[in-house]
Coordinates of C-alpha atoms (C1' of nucleotides) in Angstrom, one line a residue:
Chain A
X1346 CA 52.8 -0.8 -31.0
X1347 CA 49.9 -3.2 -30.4
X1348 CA 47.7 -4.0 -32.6
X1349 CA 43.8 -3.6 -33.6
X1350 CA 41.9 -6.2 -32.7
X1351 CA 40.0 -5.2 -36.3
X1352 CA 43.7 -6.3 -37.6
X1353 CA 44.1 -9.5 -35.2
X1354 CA 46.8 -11.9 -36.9
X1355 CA 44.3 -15.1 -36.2
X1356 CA 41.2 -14.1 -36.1
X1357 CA 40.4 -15.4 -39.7
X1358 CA 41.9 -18.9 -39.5
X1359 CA 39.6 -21.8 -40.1
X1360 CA 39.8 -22.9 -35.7
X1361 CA 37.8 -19.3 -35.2
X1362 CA 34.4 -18.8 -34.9
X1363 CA 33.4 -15.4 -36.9
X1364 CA 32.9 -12.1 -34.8
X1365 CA 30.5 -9.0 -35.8
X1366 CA 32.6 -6.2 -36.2
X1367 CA 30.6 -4.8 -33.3
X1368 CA 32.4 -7.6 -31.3
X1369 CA 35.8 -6.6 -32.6
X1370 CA 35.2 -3.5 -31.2
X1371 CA 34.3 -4.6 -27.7
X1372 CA 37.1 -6.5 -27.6
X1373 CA 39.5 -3.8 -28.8
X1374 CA 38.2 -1.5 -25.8
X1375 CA 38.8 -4.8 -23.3
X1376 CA 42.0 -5.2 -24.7
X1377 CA 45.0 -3.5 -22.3
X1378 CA 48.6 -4.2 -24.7
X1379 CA 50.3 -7.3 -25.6
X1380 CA 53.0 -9.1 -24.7
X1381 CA 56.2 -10.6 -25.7
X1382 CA 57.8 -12.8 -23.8
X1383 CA 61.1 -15.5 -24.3
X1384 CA 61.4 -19.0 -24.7
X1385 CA 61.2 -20.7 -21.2
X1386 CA 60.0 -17.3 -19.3
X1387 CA 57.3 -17.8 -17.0
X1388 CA 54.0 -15.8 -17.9
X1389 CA 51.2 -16.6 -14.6
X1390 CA 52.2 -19.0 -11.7
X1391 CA 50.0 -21.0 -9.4
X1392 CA 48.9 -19.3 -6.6
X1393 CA 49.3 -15.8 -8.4
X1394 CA 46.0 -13.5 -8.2
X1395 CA 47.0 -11.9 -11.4
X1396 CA 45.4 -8.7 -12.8
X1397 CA 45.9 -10.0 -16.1
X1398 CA 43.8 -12.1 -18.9
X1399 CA 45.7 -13.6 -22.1
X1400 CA 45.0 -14.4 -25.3
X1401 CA 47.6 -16.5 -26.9
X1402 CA 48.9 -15.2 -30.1
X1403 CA 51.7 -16.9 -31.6
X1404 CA 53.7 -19.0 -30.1
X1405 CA 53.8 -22.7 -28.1
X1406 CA 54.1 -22.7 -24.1
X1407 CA 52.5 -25.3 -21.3
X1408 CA 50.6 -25.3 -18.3
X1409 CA 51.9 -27.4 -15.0
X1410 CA 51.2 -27.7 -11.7
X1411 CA 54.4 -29.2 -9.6
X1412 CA 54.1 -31.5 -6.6
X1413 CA 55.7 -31.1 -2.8
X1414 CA 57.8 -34.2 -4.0
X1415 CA 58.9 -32.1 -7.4
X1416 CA 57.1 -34.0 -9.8
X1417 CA 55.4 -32.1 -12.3
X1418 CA 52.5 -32.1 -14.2
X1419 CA 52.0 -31.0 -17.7
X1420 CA 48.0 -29.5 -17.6
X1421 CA 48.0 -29.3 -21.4
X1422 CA 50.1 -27.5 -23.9
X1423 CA 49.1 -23.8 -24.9
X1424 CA 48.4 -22.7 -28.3
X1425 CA 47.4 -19.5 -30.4
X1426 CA 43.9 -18.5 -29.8
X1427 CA 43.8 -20.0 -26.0
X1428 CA 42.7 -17.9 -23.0
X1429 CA 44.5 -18.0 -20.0
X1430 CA 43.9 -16.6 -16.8
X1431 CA 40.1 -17.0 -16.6
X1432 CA 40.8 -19.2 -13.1
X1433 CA 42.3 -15.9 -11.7
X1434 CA 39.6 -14.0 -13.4
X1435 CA 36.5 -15.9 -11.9
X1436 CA 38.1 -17.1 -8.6
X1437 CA 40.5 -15.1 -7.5
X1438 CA 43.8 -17.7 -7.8
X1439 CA 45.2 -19.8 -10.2
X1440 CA 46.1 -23.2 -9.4
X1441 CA 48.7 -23.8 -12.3
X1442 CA 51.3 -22.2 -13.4
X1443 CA 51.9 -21.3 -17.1
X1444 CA 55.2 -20.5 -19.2
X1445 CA 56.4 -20.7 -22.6
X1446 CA 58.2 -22.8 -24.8
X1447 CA 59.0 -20.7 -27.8
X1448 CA 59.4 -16.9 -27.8
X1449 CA 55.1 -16.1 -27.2
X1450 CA 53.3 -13.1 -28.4
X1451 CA 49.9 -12.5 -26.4
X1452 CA 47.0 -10.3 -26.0
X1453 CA 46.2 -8.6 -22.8
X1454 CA 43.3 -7.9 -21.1
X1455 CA 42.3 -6.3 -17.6
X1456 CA 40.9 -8.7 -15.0
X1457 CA 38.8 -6.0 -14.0
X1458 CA 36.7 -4.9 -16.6
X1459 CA 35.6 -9.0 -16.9
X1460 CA 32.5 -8.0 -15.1
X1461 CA 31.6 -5.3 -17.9
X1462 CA 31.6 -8.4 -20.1
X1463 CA 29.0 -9.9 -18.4
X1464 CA 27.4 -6.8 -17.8
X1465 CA 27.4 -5.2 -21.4
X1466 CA 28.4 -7.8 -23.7
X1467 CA 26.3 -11.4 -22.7
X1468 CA 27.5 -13.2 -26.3
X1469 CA 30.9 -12.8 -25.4
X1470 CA 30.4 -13.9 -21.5
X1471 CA 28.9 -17.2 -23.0
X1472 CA 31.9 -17.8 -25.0
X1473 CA 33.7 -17.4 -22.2
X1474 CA 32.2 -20.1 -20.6
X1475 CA 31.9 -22.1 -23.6
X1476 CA 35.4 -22.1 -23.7
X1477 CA 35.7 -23.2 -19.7
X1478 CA 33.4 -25.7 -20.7
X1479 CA 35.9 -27.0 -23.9
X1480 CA 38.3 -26.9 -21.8
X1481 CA 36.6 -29.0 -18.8
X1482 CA 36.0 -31.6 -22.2
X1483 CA 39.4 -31.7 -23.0
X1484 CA 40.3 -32.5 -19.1
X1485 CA 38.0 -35.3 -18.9
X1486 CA 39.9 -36.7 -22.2
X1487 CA 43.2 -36.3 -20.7
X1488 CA 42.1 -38.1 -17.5
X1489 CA 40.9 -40.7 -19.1
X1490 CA 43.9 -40.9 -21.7
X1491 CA 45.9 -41.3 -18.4
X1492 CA 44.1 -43.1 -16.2
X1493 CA 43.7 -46.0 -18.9
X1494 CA 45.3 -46.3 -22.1
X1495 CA 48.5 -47.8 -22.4
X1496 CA 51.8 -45.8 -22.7
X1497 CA 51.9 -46.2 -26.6
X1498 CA 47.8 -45.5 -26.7
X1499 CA 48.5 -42.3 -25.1
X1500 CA 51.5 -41.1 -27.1
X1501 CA 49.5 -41.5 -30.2
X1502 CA 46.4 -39.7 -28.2
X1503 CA 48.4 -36.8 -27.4
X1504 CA 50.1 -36.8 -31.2
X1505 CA 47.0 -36.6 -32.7
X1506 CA 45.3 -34.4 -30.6
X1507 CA 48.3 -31.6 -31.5
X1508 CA 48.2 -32.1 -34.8
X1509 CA 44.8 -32.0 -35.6
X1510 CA 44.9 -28.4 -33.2
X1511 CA 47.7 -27.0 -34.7
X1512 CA 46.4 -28.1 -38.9
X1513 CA 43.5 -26.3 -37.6
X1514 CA 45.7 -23.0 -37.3
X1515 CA 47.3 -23.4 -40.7
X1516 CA 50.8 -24.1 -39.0
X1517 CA 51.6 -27.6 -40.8
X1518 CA 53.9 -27.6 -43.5
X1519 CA 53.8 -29.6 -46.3
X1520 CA 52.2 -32.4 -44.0
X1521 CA 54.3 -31.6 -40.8
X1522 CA 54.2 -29.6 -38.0
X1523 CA 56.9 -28.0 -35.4
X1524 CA 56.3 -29.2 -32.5
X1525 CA 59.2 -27.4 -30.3
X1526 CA 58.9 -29.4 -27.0
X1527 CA 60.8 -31.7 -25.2
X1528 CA 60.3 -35.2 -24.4
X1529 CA 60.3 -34.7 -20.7
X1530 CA 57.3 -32.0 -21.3
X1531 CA 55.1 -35.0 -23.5
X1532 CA 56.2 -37.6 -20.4
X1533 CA 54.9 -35.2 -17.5
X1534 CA 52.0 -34.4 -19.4
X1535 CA 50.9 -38.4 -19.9
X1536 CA 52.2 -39.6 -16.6
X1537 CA 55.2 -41.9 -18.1
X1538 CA 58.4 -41.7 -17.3
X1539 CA 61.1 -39.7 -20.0
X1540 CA 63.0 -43.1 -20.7
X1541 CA 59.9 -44.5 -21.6
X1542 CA 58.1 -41.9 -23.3
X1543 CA 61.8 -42.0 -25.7
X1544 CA 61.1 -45.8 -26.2
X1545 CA 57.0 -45.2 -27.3
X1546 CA 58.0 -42.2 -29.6
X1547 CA 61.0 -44.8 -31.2
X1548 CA 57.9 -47.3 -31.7
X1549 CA 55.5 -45.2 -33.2
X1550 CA 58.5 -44.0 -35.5
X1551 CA 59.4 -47.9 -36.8
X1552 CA 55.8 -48.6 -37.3
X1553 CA 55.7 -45.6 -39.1
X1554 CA 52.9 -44.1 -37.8
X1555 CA 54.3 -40.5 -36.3
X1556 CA 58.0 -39.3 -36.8
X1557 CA 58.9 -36.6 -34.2
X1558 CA 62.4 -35.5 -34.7
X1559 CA 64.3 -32.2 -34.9
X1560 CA 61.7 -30.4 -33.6
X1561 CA 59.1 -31.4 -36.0
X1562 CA 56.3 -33.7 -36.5
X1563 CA 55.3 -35.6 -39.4
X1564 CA 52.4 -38.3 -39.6
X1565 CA 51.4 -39.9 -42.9
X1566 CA 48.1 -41.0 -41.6
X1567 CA 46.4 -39.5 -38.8
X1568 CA 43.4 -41.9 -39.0
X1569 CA 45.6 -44.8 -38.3
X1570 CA 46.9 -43.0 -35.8
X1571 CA 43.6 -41.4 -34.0
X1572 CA 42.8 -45.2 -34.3
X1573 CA 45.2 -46.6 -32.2
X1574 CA 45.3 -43.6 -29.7
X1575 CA 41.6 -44.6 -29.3
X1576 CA 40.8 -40.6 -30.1
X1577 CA 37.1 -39.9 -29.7
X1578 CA 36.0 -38.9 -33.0
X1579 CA 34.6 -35.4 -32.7
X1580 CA 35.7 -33.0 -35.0
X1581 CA 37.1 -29.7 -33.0
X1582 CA 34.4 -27.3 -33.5
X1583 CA 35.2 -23.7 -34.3
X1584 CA 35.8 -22.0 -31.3
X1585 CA 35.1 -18.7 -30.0
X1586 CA 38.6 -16.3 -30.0
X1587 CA 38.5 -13.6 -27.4
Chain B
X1262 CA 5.1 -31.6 -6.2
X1263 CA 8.2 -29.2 -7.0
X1264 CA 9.9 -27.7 -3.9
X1265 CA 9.6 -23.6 -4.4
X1266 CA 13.6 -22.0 -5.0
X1267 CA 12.7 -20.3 -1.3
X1268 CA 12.3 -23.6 -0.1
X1269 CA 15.8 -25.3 -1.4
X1270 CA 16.7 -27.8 1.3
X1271 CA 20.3 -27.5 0.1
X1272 CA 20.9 -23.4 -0.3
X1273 CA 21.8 -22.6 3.4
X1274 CA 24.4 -25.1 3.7
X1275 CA 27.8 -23.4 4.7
X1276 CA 29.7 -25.2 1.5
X1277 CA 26.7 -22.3 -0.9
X1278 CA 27.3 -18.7 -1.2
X1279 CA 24.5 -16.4 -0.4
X1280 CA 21.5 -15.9 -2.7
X1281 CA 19.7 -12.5 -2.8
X1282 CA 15.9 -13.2 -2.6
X1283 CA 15.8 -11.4 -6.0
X1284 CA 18.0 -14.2 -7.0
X1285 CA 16.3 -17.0 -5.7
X1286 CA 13.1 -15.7 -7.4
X1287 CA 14.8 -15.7 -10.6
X1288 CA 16.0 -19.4 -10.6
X1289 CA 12.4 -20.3 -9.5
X1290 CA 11.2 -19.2 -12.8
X1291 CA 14.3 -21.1 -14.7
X1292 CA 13.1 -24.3 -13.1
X1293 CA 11.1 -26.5 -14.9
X1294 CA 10.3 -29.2 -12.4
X1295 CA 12.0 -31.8 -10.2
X1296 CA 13.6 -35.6 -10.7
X1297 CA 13.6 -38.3 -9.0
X1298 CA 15.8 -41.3 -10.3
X1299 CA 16.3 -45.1 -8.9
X1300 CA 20.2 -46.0 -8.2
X1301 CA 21.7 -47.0 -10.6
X1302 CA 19.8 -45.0 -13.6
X1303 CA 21.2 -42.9 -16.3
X1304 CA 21.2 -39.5 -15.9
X1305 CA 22.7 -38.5 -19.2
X1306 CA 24.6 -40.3 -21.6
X1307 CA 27.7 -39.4 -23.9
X1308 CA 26.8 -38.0 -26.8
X1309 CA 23.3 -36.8 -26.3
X1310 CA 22.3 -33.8 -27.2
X1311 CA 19.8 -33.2 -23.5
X1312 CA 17.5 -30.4 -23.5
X1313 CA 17.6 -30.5 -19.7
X1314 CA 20.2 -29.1 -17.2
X1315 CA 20.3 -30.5 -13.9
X1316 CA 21.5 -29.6 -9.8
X1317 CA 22.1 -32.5 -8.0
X1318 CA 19.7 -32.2 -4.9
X1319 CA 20.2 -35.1 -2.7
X1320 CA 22.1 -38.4 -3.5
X1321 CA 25.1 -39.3 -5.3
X1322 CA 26.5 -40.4 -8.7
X1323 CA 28.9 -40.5 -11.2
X1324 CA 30.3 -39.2 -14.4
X1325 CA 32.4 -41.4 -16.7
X1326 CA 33.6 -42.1 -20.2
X1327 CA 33.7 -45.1 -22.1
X1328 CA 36.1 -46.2 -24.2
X1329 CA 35.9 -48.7 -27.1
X1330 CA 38.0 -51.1 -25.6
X1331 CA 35.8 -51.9 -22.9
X1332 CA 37.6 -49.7 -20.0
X1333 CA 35.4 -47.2 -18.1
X1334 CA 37.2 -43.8 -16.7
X1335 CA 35.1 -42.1 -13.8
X1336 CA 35.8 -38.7 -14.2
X1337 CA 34.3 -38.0 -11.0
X1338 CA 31.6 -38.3 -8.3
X1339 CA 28.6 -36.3 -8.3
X1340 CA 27.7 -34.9 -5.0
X1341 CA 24.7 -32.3 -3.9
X1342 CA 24.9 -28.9 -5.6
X1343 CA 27.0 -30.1 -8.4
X1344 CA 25.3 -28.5 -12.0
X1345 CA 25.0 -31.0 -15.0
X1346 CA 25.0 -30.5 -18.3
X1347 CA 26.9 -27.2 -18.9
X1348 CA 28.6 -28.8 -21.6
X1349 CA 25.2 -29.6 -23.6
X1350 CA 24.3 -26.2 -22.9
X1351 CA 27.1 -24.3 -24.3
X1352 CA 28.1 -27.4 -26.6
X1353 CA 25.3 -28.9 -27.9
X1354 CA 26.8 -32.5 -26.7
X1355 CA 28.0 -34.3 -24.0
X1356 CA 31.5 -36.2 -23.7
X1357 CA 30.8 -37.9 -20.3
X1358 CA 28.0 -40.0 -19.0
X1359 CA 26.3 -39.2 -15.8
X1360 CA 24.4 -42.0 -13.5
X1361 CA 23.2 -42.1 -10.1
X1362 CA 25.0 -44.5 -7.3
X1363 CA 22.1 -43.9 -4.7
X1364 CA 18.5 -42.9 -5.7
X1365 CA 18.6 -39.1 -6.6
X1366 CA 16.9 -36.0 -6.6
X1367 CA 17.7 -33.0 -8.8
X1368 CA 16.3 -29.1 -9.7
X1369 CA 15.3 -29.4 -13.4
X1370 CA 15.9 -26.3 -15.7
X1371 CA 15.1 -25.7 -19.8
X1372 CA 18.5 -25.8 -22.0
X1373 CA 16.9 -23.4 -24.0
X1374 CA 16.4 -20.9 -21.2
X1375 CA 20.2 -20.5 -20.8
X1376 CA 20.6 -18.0 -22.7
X1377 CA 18.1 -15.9 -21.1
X1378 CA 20.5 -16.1 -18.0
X1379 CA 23.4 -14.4 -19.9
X1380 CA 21.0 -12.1 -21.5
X1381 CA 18.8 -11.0 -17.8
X1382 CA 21.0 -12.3 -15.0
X1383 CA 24.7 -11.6 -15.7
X1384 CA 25.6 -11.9 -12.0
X1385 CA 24.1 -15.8 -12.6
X1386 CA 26.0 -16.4 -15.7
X1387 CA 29.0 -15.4 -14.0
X1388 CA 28.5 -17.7 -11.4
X1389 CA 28.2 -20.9 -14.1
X1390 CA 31.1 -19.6 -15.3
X1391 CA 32.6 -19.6 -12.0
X1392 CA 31.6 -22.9 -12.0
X1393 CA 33.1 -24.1 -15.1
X1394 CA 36.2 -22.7 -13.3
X1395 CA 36.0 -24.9 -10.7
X1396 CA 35.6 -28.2 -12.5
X1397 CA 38.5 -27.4 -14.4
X1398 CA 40.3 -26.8 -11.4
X1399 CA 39.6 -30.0 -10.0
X1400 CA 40.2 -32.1 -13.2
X1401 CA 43.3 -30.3 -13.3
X1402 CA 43.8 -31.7 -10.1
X1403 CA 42.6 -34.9 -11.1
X1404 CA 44.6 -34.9 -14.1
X1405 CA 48.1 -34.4 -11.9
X1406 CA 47.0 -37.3 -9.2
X1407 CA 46.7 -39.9 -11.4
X1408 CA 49.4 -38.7 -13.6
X1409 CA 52.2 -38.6 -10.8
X1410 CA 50.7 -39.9 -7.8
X1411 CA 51.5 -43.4 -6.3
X1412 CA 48.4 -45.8 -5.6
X1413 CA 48.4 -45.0 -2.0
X1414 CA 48.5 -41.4 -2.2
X1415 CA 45.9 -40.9 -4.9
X1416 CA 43.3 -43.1 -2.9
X1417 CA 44.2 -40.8 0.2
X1418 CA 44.0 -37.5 -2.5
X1419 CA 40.4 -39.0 -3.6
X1420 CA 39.4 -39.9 0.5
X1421 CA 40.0 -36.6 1.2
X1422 CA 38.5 -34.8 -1.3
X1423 CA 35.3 -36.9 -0.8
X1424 CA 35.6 -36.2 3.3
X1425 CA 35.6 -32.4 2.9
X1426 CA 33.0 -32.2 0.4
X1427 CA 30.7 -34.1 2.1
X1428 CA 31.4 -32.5 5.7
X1429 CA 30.8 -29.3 3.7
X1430 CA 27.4 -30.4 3.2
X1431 CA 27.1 -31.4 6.8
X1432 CA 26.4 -35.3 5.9
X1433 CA 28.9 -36.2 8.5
X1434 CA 27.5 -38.5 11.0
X1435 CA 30.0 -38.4 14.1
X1436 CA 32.9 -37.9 12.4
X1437 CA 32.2 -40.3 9.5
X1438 CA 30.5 -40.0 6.0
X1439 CA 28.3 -42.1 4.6
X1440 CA 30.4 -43.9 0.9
X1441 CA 28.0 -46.2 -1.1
X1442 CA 30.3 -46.1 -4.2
X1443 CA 32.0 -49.4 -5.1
X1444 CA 35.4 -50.2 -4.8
X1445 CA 35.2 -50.9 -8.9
X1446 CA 34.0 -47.2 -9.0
X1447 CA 36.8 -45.5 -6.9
X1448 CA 39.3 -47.9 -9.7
X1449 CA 38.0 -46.7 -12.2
X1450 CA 38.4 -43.0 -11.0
X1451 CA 41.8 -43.3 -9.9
X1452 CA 43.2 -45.7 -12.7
X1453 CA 43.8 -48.6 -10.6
X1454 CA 42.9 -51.9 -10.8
X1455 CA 40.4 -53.0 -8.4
X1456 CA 42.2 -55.7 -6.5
X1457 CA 45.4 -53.0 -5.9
X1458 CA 42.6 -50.6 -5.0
X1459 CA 40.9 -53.1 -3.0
X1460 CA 45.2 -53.6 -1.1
X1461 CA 45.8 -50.0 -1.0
X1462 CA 42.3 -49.2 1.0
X1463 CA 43.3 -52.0 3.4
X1464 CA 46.4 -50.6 4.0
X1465 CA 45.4 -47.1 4.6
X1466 CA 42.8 -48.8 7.1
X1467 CA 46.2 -50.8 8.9
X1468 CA 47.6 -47.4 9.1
X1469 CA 44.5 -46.1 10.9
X1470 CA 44.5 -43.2 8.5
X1471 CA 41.0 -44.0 6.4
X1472 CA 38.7 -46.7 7.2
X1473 CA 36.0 -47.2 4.1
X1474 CA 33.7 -50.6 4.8
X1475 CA 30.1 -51.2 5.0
X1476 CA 29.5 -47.9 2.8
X1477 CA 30.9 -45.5 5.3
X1478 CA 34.1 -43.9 5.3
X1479 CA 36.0 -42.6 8.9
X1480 CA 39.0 -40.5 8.5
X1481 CA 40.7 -40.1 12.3
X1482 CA 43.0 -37.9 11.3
X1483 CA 42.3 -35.8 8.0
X1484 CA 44.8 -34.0 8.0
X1485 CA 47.7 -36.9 8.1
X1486 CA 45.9 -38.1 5.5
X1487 CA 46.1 -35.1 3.0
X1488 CA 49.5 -34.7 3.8
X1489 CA 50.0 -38.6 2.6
X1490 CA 47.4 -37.7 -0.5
X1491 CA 50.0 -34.8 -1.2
X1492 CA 46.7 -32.4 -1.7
X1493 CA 47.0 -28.5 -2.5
X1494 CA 45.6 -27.2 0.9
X1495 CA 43.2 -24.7 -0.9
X1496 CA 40.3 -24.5 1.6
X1497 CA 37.0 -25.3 -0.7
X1498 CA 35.3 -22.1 -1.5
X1499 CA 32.0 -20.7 -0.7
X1500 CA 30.3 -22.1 -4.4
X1501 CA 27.3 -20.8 -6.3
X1502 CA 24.3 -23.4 -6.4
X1503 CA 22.7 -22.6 -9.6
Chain C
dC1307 C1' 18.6 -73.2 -3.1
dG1308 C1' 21.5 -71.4 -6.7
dA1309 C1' 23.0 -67.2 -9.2
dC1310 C1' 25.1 -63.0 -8.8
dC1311 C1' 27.5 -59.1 -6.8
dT1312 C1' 31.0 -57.1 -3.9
dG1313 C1' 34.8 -57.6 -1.3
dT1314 C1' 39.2 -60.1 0.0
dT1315 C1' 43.6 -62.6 -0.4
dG1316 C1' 47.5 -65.1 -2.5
dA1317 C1' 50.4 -66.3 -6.7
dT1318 C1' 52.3 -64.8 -11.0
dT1319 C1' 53.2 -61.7 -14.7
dT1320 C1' 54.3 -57.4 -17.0
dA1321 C1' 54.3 -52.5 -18.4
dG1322 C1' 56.7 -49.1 -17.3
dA1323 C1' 60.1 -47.0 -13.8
dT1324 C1' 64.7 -46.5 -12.5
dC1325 C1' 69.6 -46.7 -13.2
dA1326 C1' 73.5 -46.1 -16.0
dA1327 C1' 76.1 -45.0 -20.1
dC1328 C1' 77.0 -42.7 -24.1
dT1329 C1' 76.1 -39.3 -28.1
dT1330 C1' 75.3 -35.0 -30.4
dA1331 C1' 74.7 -30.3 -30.3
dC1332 C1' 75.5 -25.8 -28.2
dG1333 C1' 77.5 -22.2 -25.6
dT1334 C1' 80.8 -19.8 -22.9
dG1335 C1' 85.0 -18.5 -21.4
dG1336 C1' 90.0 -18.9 -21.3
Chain D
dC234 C1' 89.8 -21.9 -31.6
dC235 C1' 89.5 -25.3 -28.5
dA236 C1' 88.3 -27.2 -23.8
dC237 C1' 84.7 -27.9 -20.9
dG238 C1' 80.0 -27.9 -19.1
dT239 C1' 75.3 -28.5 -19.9
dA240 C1' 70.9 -29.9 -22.1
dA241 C1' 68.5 -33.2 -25.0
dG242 C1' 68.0 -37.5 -27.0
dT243 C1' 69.1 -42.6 -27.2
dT244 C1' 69.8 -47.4 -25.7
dG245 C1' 70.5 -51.5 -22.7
dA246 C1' 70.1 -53.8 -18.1
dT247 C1' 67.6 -54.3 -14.0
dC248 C1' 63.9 -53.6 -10.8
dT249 C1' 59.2 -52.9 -9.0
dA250 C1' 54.5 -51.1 -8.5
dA251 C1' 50.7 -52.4 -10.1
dA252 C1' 48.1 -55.6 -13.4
dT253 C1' 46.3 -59.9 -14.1
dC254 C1' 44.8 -64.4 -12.8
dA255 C1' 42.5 -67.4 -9.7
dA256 C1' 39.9 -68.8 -5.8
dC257 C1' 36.9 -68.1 -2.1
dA258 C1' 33.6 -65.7 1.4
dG259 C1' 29.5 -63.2 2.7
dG260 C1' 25.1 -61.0 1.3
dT261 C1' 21.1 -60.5 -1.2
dC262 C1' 17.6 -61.7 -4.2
dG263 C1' 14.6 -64.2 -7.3

DNA sequence: CGACCTGTTGATTTAGATCAACTTACGTGG
DNA sequence: CCACGTAAGTTGATCTAAATCAACAGGTCG
């Protein structure tokens, strides 16, 4: 039994940007079902024209894009409140692939009535793009994280960067945070290799500066830590949840 | 004196989708006026908060980042048709820098008339959106070649890239494309140093697959050399010009 | 002419990759 | 209930792709 988007489980948290109830209702008519899916299932892969539109939920899972030689690339790590599919939905093809970590609950919505958002609803077709464009900002981050900070820089980029994002949706605990992936997922998605990536977490840990272990993160000062990650210092602005 | 939308000397170039004349006329009364810039001016810089959106006309630039260590990450080149400043328009702020290699010329429009786009044009605002799409596309791209990528194959990913853009836009001279970036520039893009940048052009030139000197780049065989660059063979689409 | 910018080439160093073991934790099936 | 296989994390030894350092050449410009 899915739920009314007048009821949505995340719509209130702090990371959201309020919505008329008028919008609430637009989106409840958009809205198709949602979805459950298990750890490590594979939810849109690249090259798929899928019919579908997501809003994350609950739930951690990753975008990646594999190479001819089999190296892989994590895109960025997928959270509650982000949209996936909008590649498919404005051209036709995605050209990553996206599955989860943990078990995911999502929203979803049919490709085809997109249009009627940009016919009938034009606050909600700018979100849309003001979310492309967020996420076009935190590309050009990544690439520069990769292209030229050093392997511990980018560690405690990436750390801080998932902290601050999931704070932001009430899931830390008492100053921590789960953070369920591997460390081969963190080395594809900076570019180093899983030996190494071990080594930078271990360094980070004896300086004290971010403990990830059993599945959880901890950081006693995230300032120190944006510091040395060279982390831009723009607060995340509340952003539009579709 | 402004060129009139009819007029664009870049719209019926195959790399542009159609415009409807109802369209064009539309644009034309978006457009505030034209810009001419030196090389090596500033376009927009990080941070600012422009009131002006741009399309790249005629010449070529650059976006990049800064970073407080003194290291400079091109996020990428800025070729004819490209829109600039989407992320001041939905955002309010920009997180890259934009500066012209050659001298340029670019389509003016009023920030503050963007909305009006959602609000009248829908068809139009889908289009930015579309895009927004794209550019994520290709930093996701980006983000996976200089992640995984070996110093030869991510100079013959960027060669190629750059070769069927700019035959797109029909600036190929007999088989060769004019390439007035520096070799510092094309570094910085890729995440190389310039003196191994500077070893792994010569040695794409040895192999006769890319020759880049005196500002002009030939590429024999392009299709050797995207197998090398290990790029997605996703034809470019037909793309909106705003 | 000298200063500066861009490109080139060789010598040396190093951050991070690769290789190889070993550990702990979990399942699964006999 | 235990043996075995597999996945994830850890650690040390070795290798290498690319960074850094240094010097020089050709052009251009004041």
């Amino acid at each position: 039994m899915a739920t009314h988007c007048r009821n949505c489980p995340i719509r209130k948290l702090d990371l959201f940007a309020a919505m008329t109830s008028d919008e609430v209702e637009f989106m409840q008519r958009f809205k198709v079902g949602e979805l459950t899916i298990d750890a490590g299932a594979p939810l849109i892969s690249e090259g798929a024209n899928t019919p579908q539109l997501f809003t994350a939920l609950s739930g951690l899972g990753l975008r990646y894009k594999l190479l001819p030689n089999g190296r892989r690339q994590v895109i960025n790590f997928v959270f509650p409140g982000d949209f996936l599919g909008l590649q498919a939905g404005v051209m036709n093809e995605m050209t990553h692939s996206v599955e989860a970590t943990t078990p995911m609950r999502l929203c979803v919505f049919d490709r085809s009535e997109l249009w009627t958002v940009f016919r009938n609803h034009p606050e909600r077709a700018f979100d849309l793009t003001w979310l492309a464009a967020l996420e076009e900002q935190f590309l050009g981050e990544a690439v520069t994280s990769i292209g030229q900070k050093s392997a511990l820089e980018r560690v405690a980029w990436a750390f801080s960067r998932i902290y601050r994002r999931m704070c932001a949706l009430s899931l830390d605990v008492n100053g921590d945070i789960p953070l369920p992936f591997r460390q081969q997922d963190l080395a594809d998605a900076l570019g180093l290799s899983l030996v190494h990536t071990n080594k930078t977490i271990a360094k980070l840990r004896d300086r004290q500066l971010a403990n990830w272990s059993d599945g959880r993160l901890r950081i006693p000062d995230i300032d120190a830590l944006e510091e040395l990650g060279l982390v831009d210092h723009a607060e995340l602005p509340k952003r539009p949840l579709m």
